[in-house]
Coordinates of C-alpha atoms and ligand atoms in Angstrom, one line a residue:
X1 CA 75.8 44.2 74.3
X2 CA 74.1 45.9 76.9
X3 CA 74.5 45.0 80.7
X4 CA 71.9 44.3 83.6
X5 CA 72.6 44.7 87.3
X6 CA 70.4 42.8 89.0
X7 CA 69.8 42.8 92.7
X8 CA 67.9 40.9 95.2
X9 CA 67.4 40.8 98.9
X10 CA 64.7 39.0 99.6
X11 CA 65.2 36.3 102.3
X12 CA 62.2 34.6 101.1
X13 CA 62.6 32.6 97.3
X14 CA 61.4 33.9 94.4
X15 CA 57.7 32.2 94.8
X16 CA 57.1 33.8 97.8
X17 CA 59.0 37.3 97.5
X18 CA 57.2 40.1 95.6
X19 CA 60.5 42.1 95.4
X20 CA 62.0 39.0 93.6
X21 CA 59.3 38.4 91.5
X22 CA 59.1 41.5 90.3
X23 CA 62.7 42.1 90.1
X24 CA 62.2 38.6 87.9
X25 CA 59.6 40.3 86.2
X26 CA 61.6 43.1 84.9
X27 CA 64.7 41.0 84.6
X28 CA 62.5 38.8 81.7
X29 CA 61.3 41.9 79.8
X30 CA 64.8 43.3 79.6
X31 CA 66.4 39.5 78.5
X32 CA 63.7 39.4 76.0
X33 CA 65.2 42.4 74.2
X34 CA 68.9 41.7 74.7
X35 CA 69.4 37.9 74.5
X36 CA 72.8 38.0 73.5
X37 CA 73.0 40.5 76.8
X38 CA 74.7 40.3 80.3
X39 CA 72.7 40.4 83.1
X40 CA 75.3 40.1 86.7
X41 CA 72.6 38.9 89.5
X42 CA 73.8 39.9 92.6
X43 CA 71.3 37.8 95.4
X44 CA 72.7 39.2 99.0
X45 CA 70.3 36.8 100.6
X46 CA 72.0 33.9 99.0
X47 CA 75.2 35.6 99.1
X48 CA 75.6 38.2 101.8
X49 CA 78.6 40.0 101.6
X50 CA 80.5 40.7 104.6
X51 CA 79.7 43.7 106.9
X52 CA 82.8 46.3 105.7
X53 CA 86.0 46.9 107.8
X54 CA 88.4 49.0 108.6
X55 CA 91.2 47.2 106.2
X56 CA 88.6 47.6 103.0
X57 CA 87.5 50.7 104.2
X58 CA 91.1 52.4 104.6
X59 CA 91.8 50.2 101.0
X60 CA 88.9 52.3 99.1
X61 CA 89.0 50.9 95.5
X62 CA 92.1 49.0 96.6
X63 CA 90.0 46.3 98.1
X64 CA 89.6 43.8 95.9
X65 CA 86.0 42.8 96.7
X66 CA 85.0 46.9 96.5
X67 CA 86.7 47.0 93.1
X68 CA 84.9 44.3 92.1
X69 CA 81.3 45.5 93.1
X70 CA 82.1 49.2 91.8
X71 CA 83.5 47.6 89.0
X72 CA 79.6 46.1 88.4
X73 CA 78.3 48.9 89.0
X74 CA 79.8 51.3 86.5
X75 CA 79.7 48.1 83.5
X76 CA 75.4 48.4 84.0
X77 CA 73.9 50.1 81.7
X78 CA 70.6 49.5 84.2
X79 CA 70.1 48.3 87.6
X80 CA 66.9 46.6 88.8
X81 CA 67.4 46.1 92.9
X82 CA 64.6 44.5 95.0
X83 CA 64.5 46.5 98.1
X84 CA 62.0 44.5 100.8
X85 CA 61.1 46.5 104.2
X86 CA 62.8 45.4 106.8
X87 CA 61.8 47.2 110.2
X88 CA 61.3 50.0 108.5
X89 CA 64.1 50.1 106.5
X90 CA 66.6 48.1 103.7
X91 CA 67.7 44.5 104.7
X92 CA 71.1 45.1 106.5
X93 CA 72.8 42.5 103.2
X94 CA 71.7 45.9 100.9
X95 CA 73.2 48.0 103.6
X96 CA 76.1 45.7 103.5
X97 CA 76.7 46.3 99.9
X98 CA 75.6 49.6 99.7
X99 CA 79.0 50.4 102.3
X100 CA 81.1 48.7 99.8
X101 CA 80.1 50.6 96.8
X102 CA 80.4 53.9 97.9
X103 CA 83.7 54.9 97.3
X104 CA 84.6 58.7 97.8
X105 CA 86.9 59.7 94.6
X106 CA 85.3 56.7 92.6
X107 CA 81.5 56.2 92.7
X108 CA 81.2 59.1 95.1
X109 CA 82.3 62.7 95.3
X110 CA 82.2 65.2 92.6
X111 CA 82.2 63.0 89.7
X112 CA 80.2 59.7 90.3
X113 CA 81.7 57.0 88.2
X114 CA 77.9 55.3 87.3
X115 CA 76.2 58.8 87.4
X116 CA 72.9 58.9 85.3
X117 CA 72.7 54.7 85.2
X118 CA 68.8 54.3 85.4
X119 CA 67.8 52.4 88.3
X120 CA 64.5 50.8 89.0
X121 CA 63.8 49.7 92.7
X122 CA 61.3 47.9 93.4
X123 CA 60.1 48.5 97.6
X124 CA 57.9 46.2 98.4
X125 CA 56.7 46.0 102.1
X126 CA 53.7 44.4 104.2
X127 CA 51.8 47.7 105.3
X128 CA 51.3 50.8 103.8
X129 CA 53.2 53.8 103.8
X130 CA 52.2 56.2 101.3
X131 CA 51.0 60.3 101.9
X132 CA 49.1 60.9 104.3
X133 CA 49.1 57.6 106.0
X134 CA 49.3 57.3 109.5
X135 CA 52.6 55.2 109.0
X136 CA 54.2 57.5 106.1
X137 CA 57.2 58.7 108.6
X138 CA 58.4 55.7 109.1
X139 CA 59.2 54.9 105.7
X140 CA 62.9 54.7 105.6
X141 CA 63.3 52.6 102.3
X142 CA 62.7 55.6 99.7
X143 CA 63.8 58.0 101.3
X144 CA 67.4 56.3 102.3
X145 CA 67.5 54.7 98.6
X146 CA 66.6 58.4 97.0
X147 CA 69.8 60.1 99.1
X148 CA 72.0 57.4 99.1
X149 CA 71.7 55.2 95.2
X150 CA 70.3 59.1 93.9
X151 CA 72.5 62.0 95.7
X152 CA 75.3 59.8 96.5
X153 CA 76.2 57.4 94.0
X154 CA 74.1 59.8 91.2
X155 CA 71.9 57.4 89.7
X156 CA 68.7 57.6 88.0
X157 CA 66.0 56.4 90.4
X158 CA 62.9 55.4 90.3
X159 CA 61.0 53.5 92.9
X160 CA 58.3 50.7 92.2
X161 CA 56.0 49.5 95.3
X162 CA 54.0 46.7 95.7
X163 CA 52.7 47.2 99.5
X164 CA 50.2 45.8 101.4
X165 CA 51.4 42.7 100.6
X166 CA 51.0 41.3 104.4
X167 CA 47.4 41.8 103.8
X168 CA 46.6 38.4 102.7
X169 CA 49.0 36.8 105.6
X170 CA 47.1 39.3 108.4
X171 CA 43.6 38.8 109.6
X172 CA 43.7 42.3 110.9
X173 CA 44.9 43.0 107.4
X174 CA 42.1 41.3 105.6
X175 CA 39.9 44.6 104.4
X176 CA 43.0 45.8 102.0
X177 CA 43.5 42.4 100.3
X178 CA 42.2 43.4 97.4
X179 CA 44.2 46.7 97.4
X180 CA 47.1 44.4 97.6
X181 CA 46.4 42.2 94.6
X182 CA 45.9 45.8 92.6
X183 CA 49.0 46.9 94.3
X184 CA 51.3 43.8 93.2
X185 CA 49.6 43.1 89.6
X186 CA 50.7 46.9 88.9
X187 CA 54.0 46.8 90.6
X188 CA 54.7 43.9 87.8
X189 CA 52.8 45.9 85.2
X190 CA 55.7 48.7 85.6
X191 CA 58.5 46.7 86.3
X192 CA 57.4 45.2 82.2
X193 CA 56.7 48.9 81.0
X194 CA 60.4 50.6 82.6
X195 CA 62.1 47.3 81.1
X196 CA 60.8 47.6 77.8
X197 CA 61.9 51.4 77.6
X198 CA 65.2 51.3 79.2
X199 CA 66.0 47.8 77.2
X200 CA 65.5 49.9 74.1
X201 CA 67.2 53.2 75.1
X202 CA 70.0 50.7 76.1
X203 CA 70.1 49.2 72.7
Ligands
FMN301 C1 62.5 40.9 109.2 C2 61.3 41.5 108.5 C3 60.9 42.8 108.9 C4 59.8 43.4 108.4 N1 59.5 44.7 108.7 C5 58.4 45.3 108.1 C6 58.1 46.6 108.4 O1 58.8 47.3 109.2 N2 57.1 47.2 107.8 C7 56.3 46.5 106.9 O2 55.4 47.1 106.3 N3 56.6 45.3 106.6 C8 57.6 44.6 107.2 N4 57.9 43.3 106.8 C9 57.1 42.7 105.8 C10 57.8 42.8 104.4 O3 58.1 44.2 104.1 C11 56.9 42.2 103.3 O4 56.8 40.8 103.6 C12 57.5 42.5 102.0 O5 56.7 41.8 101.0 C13 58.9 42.0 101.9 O6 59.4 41.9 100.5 P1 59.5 40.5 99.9 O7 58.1 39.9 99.7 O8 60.2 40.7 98.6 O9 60.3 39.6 100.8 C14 59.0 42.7 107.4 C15 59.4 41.4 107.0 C16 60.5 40.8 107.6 C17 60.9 39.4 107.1

């Protein structure tokens, strides 16, 4: 039966965190079609790991803990990861885990162990960021997730991204509520659509 990684960051619950919820969202579809499947939930909010070291970085795969998250990594058929903005950039707990999996000679190097494993982030973050905005270099999510999950570890990447979503929160903000709502109900429209199709081709 097929296997789900699933991956949150969020420091907020899932009621209040559109990564989660749409992370939730996606995680639903996907259970719908594989009941009898496994989905691993990694929440490194809940559960941060700890920041690596020199002993498991020397250890590589020998490190118990790194062997264990590879070890998730390679058994997913797909991975769904919520990937909030955080000062510009992935929550340090990602960061955190991102330093354990990458592995030269194992998930990185010339043959990436989980290489072609489709992989669905979904980047949500309070402003906006897209071309030709006056904030679009300082987008740091997308562009560290593409080099690092995509040229690194080889995975299949696409991004979902509900932004905005400070807009209701931020007087300033309050013009591009709407934009918001639109951006969110779509974010959770895609995260159904890319679950329903990888669920199958993971049948
Ligand atoms: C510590 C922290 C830093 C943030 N930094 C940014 C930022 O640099 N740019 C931005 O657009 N939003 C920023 N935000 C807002 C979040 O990106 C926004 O709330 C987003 O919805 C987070 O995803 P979540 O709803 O899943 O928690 C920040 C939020 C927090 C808690």
């Amino acid at each position: 039966m097929p296997t789900l990684l699933h991956i949150d960051a969020s420091l907020w619950p899932e009621d209040v965190s559109t990564s989660r919820s749409v992370t939730a969202t996606f995680r639903r579809e996907w259970e719908a079609q594989h009941p009898g499947g496994t989905v691993i939930h990694r929440d490194l909010a809940a559960e941060p790991l700890p920041h690596l070291d020199a002993r498991a970085y020397t250890a590589g795969a020998g490190d118990l803990l790194r062997d264990a998250l590879a070890t998730e990594l390679e058994q997913a058929d797909a991975i769904v990861a919520g990937a909030p903005m955080y000062n510009y950039t992935i929550p340090s707990t990602l960061k955190a885990w991102l330093d354990h999996i990458i592995i030269l000679g194992r998930t990185a190097g010339e043959l990436p162990s989980a290489a072609g494993t489709p992989t669905v982030v979904v980047a949500s973050r309070g402003g906006g960021y897209g071309p030709g905005t006056p904030r679009e270099s300082f987008e740091f999510v997308t562009t560290y997730l593409e080099k690092t999950l995509g040229d690194t570890l080889g995975l299949d990447v696409e991004f979902i991204i509900p932004e905005l979503t400070m807009a209701p929160h931020v007087p300033a903000m309050a013009d591009l509520i709407d934009m918001s709502h639109a951006s969110r109900h779509k974010a959770h429209e895609d995260a159904a659509a890319r679950a329903k199709i990888l669920a199958a081709k993971a049948a």
